[in-house]
mmCIF file of C-alpha atoms and ligand atoms in Angstrom:
data_model
loop_
_atom_site.group_PDB
_atom_site.id
_atom_site.type_symbol
_atom_site.label_atom_id
_atom_site.label_comp_id
_atom_site.label_asym_id
_atom_site.label_seq_id
_atom_site.Cartn_x
_atom_site.Cartn_y
_atom_site.Cartn_z
ATOM 1 C CA MET A 9 -70.760 36.039 -69.672
ATOM 2 C CA ASN A 10 -70.853 38.691 -66.818
ATOM 3 C CA PRO A 11 -72.150 36.775 -63.618
ATOM 4 C CA LEU A 12 -73.672 39.723 -62.085
ATOM 5 C CA SER A 13 -75.965 40.389 -65.290
ATOM 6 C CA GLY A 14 -79.554 40.728 -64.481
ATOM 7 C CA THR A 15 -78.823 40.195 -60.894
ATOM 8 C CA LEU A 16 -80.881 41.487 -57.992
ATOM 9 C CA ILE A 17 -78.977 42.187 -54.777
ATOM 10 C CA VAL A 18 -80.972 43.249 -51.731
ATOM 11 C CA PHE A 19 -79.870 44.675 -48.239
ATOM 12 C CA GLU A 20 -82.235 44.363 -45.253
ATOM 13 C CA GLY A 21 -81.978 44.748 -41.577
ATOM 14 C CA ILE A 22 -83.500 47.076 -38.901
ATOM 15 C CA ASP A 23 -83.212 50.789 -38.921
ATOM 16 C CA GLY A 24 -79.801 51.886 -37.946
ATOM 17 C CA THR A 25 -77.812 48.958 -39.500
ATOM 18 C CA GLY A 26 -76.390 51.119 -42.422
ATOM 19 C CA LYS A 27 -78.168 49.444 -45.289
ATOM 20 C CA SER A 28 -77.938 52.630 -47.432
ATOM 21 C CA THR A 29 -74.245 53.148 -46.876
ATOM 22 C CA GLN A 30 -73.624 49.529 -48.142
ATOM 23 C CA VAL A 31 -75.806 49.925 -51.199
ATOM 24 C CA HIS A 32 -73.658 52.863 -52.200
ATOM 25 C CA LEU A 33 -70.374 51.425 -51.528
ATOM 26 C CA LEU A 34 -71.384 48.412 -53.306
ATOM 27 C CA ALA A 35 -72.882 50.166 -56.481
ATOM 28 C CA ASP A 36 -69.625 52.325 -56.569
ATOM 29 C CA ALA A 37 -67.366 49.054 -56.389
ATOM 30 C CA LEU A 38 -69.505 47.350 -58.957
ATOM 31 C CA ARG A 39 -69.442 50.419 -61.321
ATOM 32 C CA LYS A 40 -65.617 50.489 -61.074
ATOM 33 C CA GLN A 41 -65.502 47.004 -62.084
ATOM 34 C CA GLY A 42 -67.611 47.905 -65.208
ATOM 35 C CA HIS A 43 -71.118 46.818 -64.276
ATOM 36 C CA THR A 44 -74.224 48.667 -64.875
ATOM 37 C CA VAL A 45 -75.908 49.160 -61.574
ATOM 38 C CA VAL A 46 -79.233 50.515 -60.682
ATOM 39 C CA THR A 47 -79.803 51.430 -57.100
ATOM 40 C CA SER A 48 -83.381 51.851 -55.524
ATOM 41 C CA PHE A 49 -85.215 51.769 -52.114
ATOM 42 C CA GLU A 50 -88.527 51.140 -50.541
ATOM 43 C CA PRO A 51 -90.674 52.866 -49.701
ATOM 44 C CA THR A 52 -90.211 54.596 -52.998
ATOM 45 C CA ASN A 53 -90.815 58.041 -54.025
ATOM 46 C CA GLY A 54 -93.832 57.071 -55.921
ATOM 47 C CA PRO A 55 -97.321 57.986 -54.783
ATOM 48 C CA ALA A 56 -97.913 55.193 -52.339
ATOM 49 C CA GLY A 57 -94.463 55.387 -51.204
ATOM 50 C CA GLN A 58 -94.749 59.287 -50.410
ATOM 51 C CA ARG A 59 -98.220 58.433 -48.576
ATOM 52 C CA LEU A 60 -96.313 55.906 -46.413
ATOM 53 C CA ARG A 61 -93.518 58.261 -45.413
ATOM 54 C CA GLN A 62 -96.155 60.977 -44.585
ATOM 55 C CA SER A 63 -97.886 58.325 -42.160
ATOM 56 C CA MET A 64 -94.599 57.808 -40.553
ATOM 57 C CA ARG A 65 -94.383 61.455 -39.744
ATOM 58 C CA GLU A 66 -97.956 62.309 -39.069
ATOM 59 C CA GLY A 67 -99.681 59.096 -37.733
ATOM 60 C CA ARG A 68 -99.810 55.517 -38.576
ATOM 61 C CA LEU A 69 -102.503 54.198 -41.030
ATOM 62 C CA SER A 70 -104.540 51.169 -40.146
ATOM 63 C CA PRO A 71 -102.585 47.959 -40.522
ATOM 64 C CA GLN A 72 -104.587 46.775 -43.603
ATOM 65 C CA GLN A 73 -104.347 50.408 -45.320
ATOM 66 C CA GLU A 74 -100.558 50.308 -44.549
ATOM 67 C CA LEU A 75 -99.966 46.842 -45.874
ATOM 68 C CA ASP A 76 -102.100 47.697 -49.040
ATOM 69 C CA LEU A 77 -99.885 50.797 -49.632
ATOM 70 C CA PHE A 78 -96.624 48.860 -49.109
ATOM 71 C CA HIS A 79 -97.784 46.420 -51.803
ATOM 72 C CA GLU A 80 -99.001 48.949 -54.305
ATOM 73 C CA ASP A 81 -95.708 50.812 -53.871
ATOM 74 C CA ARG A 82 -93.679 47.492 -54.512
ATOM 75 C CA ARG A 83 -95.792 46.463 -57.464
ATOM 76 C CA HIS A 84 -95.174 49.757 -59.106
ATOM 77 C CA HIS A 85 -91.541 49.447 -58.278
ATOM 78 C CA VAL A 86 -91.237 45.910 -59.842
ATOM 79 C CA GLU A 87 -93.134 46.889 -62.947
ATOM 80 C CA THR A 88 -91.464 50.334 -63.687
ATOM 81 C CA LEU A 89 -88.000 49.752 -62.332
ATOM 82 C CA ILE A 90 -86.822 46.401 -61.080
ATOM 83 C CA ASN A 91 -88.056 43.981 -63.796
ATOM 84 C CA PRO A 92 -87.062 46.435 -66.822
ATOM 85 C CA ALA A 93 -83.458 46.887 -65.253
ATOM 86 C CA LEU A 94 -83.028 43.117 -64.709
ATOM 87 C CA GLN A 95 -84.177 42.485 -68.138
ATOM 88 C CA ARG A 96 -81.795 44.789 -69.613
ATOM 89 C CA GLY A 97 -79.154 42.678 -67.900
ATOM 90 C CA GLU A 98 -78.332 45.371 -65.312
ATOM 91 C CA THR A 99 -77.482 44.824 -61.621
ATOM 92 C CA VAL A 100 -80.177 46.022 -59.235
ATOM 93 C CA ILE A 101 -79.261 46.807 -55.544
ATOM 94 C CA LEU A 102 -82.070 47.641 -53.322
ATOM 95 C CA ASP A 103 -82.274 49.270 -49.842
ATOM 96 C CA ARG A 104 -85.187 47.375 -48.511
ATOM 97 C CA TYR A 105 -87.739 45.126 -50.334
ATOM 98 C CA TYR A 106 -90.512 42.731 -49.362
ATOM 99 C CA PHE A 107 -88.627 41.203 -46.444
ATOM 100 C CA SER A 108 -89.143 44.482 -44.746
ATOM 101 C CA THR A 109 -92.937 43.798 -45.194
ATOM 102 C CA LEU A 110 -92.512 40.439 -43.605
ATOM 103 C CA ALA A 111 -90.733 42.032 -40.643
ATOM 104 C CA TYR A 112 -92.559 45.116 -40.026
ATOM 105 C CA GLN A 113 -96.080 44.448 -41.014
ATOM 106 C CA GLY A 114 -95.570 41.029 -39.312
ATOM 107 C CA THR A 115 -95.543 42.976 -36.178
ATOM 108 C CA ARG A 116 -99.030 44.275 -36.861
ATOM 109 C CA GLY A 117 -100.634 40.759 -36.855
ATOM 110 C CA PHE A 118 -100.302 39.582 -40.586
ATOM 111 C CA ASN A 119 -99.054 36.138 -41.060
ATOM 112 C CA ILE A 120 -95.464 36.039 -42.317
ATOM 113 C CA ASP A 121 -95.626 33.039 -44.422
ATOM 114 C CA GLU A 122 -98.624 34.299 -46.255
ATOM 115 C CA LEU A 123 -96.949 37.796 -46.818
ATOM 116 C CA ARG A 124 -93.927 35.977 -48.208
ATOM 117 C CA GLN A 125 -96.021 33.969 -50.513
ATOM 118 C CA LEU A 126 -98.054 36.864 -51.659
ATOM 119 C CA ASN A 127 -95.114 38.995 -52.430
ATOM 120 C CA GLU A 128 -93.087 36.321 -54.294
ATOM 121 C CA SER A 129 -96.262 35.965 -56.488
ATOM 122 C CA PHE A 130 -95.417 39.431 -58.033
ATOM 123 C CA ALA A 131 -91.715 40.470 -56.967
ATOM 124 C CA PRO A 132 -88.796 38.470 -57.967
ATOM 125 C CA GLN A 133 -86.785 36.737 -55.372
ATOM 126 C CA PRO A 134 -83.403 38.293 -54.959
ATOM 127 C CA ASN A 135 -80.332 36.382 -56.169
ATOM 128 C CA LEU A 136 -78.479 37.655 -53.043
ATOM 129 C CA LEU A 137 -80.027 39.051 -49.886
ATOM 130 C CA PHE A 138 -77.775 40.576 -47.134
ATOM 131 C CA ILE A 139 -79.351 40.846 -43.912
ATOM 132 C CA LEU A 140 -77.419 43.226 -41.597
ATOM 133 C CA GLU A 141 -77.595 42.298 -37.938
ATOM 134 C CA LEU A 142 -77.104 44.640 -34.983
ATOM 135 C CA ASP A 143 -78.326 44.581 -31.509
ATOM 136 C CA ILE A 144 -81.405 46.929 -30.707
ATOM 137 C CA GLU A 145 -79.685 49.269 -28.373
ATOM 138 C CA THR A 146 -76.990 50.043 -30.796
ATOM 139 C CA ALA A 147 -79.445 50.454 -33.478
ATOM 140 C CA LEU A 148 -81.485 52.867 -31.469
ATOM 141 C CA SER A 149 -78.468 54.936 -30.568
ATOM 142 C CA ARG A 150 -77.275 54.996 -34.160
ATOM 143 C CA ILE A 151 -80.695 56.478 -35.148
ATOM 144 C CA GLY A 152 -80.679 58.785 -32.355
ATOM 145 C CA VAL A 153 -83.640 57.608 -30.481
ATOM 146 C CA ARG A 154 -83.820 56.200 -26.896
ATOM 147 C CA ASP A 155 -86.564 53.704 -25.992
ATOM 148 C CA GLY A 156 -89.823 55.367 -25.574
ATOM 149 C CA GLN A 157 -89.152 58.118 -28.097
ATOM 150 C CA GLY A 158 -89.087 58.183 -31.848
ATOM 151 C CA ASN A 159 -91.919 57.121 -34.255
ATOM 152 C CA ASP A 160 -93.714 53.797 -33.956
ATOM 153 C CA PHE A 161 -91.644 52.211 -36.694
ATOM 154 C CA GLU A 162 -88.335 52.936 -34.455
ATOM 155 C CA LYS A 163 -89.641 51.591 -31.168
ATOM 156 C CA HIS A 164 -87.652 49.045 -29.241
ATOM 157 C CA GLU A 165 -90.388 46.334 -29.133
ATOM 158 C CA THR A 166 -91.099 46.689 -32.901
ATOM 159 C CA LEU A 167 -87.442 46.398 -33.819
ATOM 160 C CA SER A 168 -87.008 43.349 -31.632
ATOM 161 C CA ALA A 169 -89.893 41.728 -33.327
ATOM 162 C CA CYS A 170 -88.490 42.689 -36.795
ATOM 163 C CA ALA A 171 -84.709 41.584 -36.057
ATOM 164 C CA LYS A 172 -86.448 38.075 -34.906
ATOM 165 C CA THR A 173 -88.242 37.785 -38.131
ATOM 166 C CA PHE A 174 -85.146 38.710 -40.278
ATOM 167 C CA SER A 175 -83.216 36.189 -38.244
ATOM 168 C CA GLN A 176 -85.759 33.214 -38.845
ATOM 169 C CA LEU A 177 -85.958 33.934 -42.733
ATOM 170 C CA GLN A 178 -84.716 30.811 -44.729
ATOM 171 C CA GLY A 179 -83.335 30.591 -48.302
ATOM 172 C CA ASP A 180 -80.112 29.819 -49.782
ATOM 173 C CA PHE A 181 -79.776 33.301 -51.194
ATOM 174 C CA ILE A 182 -79.686 34.754 -47.729
ATOM 175 C CA HIS A 183 -76.398 35.994 -46.125
ATOM 176 C CA ARG A 184 -76.379 37.379 -42.604
ATOM 177 C CA LEU A 185 -73.609 39.802 -41.920
ATOM 178 C CA SER A 186 -72.759 41.702 -38.630
ATOM 179 C CA ALA A 187 -73.413 45.526 -38.948
ATOM 180 C CA ASP A 188 -71.381 45.998 -35.668
ATOM 181 C CA GLN A 189 -68.246 46.683 -37.593
ATOM 182 C CA PRO A 190 -66.802 49.693 -39.579
ATOM 183 C CA PRO A 191 -68.637 50.127 -42.893
ATOM 184 C CA ALA A 192 -65.564 49.628 -44.947
ATOM 185 C CA ASP A 193 -65.032 46.030 -43.368
ATOM 186 C CA LEU A 194 -68.640 45.127 -43.869
ATOM 187 C CA HIS A 195 -68.397 46.209 -47.354
ATOM 188 C CA GLN A 196 -65.357 43.963 -47.958
ATOM 189 C CA GLN A 197 -67.523 40.991 -46.500
ATOM 190 C CA VAL A 198 -70.238 41.783 -48.973
ATOM 191 C CA LEU A 199 -67.852 41.842 -51.938
ATOM 192 C CA ALA A 200 -66.220 38.527 -50.838
ATOM 193 C CA THR A 201 -69.771 36.907 -50.483
ATOM 194 C CA ILE A 202 -70.739 38.007 -53.877
ATOM 195 C CA LEU A 203 -67.496 36.796 -55.454
ATOM 196 C CA ALA A 204 -67.988 33.365 -53.586
ATOM 197 C CA ALA A 205 -71.523 33.151 -54.845
ATOM 198 C CA SER A 206 -70.632 33.890 -58.369
ATOM 199 C CA GLN A 207 -67.891 31.339 -58.624
ATOM 200 C CA PRO A 208 -69.250 28.209 -60.582
ATOM 201 C CA GLN A 209 -70.122 25.470 -58.215
ATOM 202 C CA PRO A 210 -67.850 22.551 -58.398
HETATM 203 P P1 TYD B 1 -86.286 53.524 -44.450
HETATM 204 O O1 TYD B 1 -85.583 52.541 -45.196
HETATM 205 O O2 TYD B 1 -85.844 53.625 -42.742
HETATM 206 O O3 TYD B 1 -86.297 54.915 -44.804
HETATM 207 P P2 TYD B 1 -85.627 56.288 -44.439
HETATM 208 O O4 TYD B 1 -84.314 55.867 -44.353
HETATM 209 O O5 TYD B 1 -86.038 57.164 -45.371
HETATM 210 O O6 TYD B 1 -86.273 56.498 -42.972
HETATM 211 O O7 TYD B 1 -87.713 53.010 -44.413
HETATM 212 C C1 TYD B 1 -88.803 53.548 -43.662
HETATM 213 C C2 TYD B 1 -89.610 52.782 -42.793
HETATM 214 O O8 TYD B 1 -90.485 51.863 -43.488
HETATM 215 C C3 TYD B 1 -88.621 51.688 -42.122
HETATM 216 O O9 TYD B 1 -88.836 52.054 -40.688
HETATM 217 C C4 TYD B 1 -89.245 50.300 -42.288
HETATM 218 C C5 TYD B 1 -90.547 50.559 -42.929
HETATM 219 N N1 TYD B 1 -91.065 49.636 -43.946
HETATM 220 C C6 TYD B 1 -92.062 48.757 -43.579
HETATM 221 O O10 TYD B 1 -92.681 48.828 -42.517
HETATM 222 N N2 TYD B 1 -92.631 47.857 -44.630
HETATM 223 C C7 TYD B 1 -91.939 47.731 -45.699
HETATM 224 O O11 TYD B 1 -92.305 47.030 -46.658
HETATM 225 C C8 TYD B 1 -90.779 48.631 -46.092
HETATM 226 C C9 TYD B 1 -90.261 48.647 -47.409
HETATM 227 C C10 TYD B 1 -90.380 49.513 -45.131
#
């Protein structure tokens, strides 16, 4: 039995932590080992996801409208891509998922525990969640903005609040790794964590 069959692996962290690089390094490594891997990201390129990306460029929606669109986008993602792939026994790797809603929409006044409960009512909990950690200054310099510039999603204050939420999430599927190291080294830690998690427990 393939221990990664039907497994959901998620990367989260504030902007600039290198999530998408890790998603691709991991997907390539697992494919080389013979696994069937599907990668995806949120917000998706579906209608709700596109509306959200537009709002990031052109002006923020109200907190409730924005939250509703993230949920709509995720429901669609779960129904059309995530669940079918898991049911086919594939390995799904995501760049952001509902923990980003807890972190980012949590900064706009929503209750984080309630957001988690709501999302877990329709979105499967990951088997492994990697939270990539990085100090805010380094993250901002990596994404090329100094404090006071950049869009609302990228402001220092927002990112600090998001990092705090990510640091407080609890669950035995959660693994925190430092993003302040070369991507190849971080990738090795990701692989080692997956290997350790897929060993049968004594
Ligand atoms: P991001 O992964 O940074 O996309 P890109 O690399 O194309 O810029 O996601 C865009 C932003 O969306 C990011 O700043 C975080 C935000 N976001 C939320 O606010 N809530 C969510 O639920 C998700 C998935 C993302």
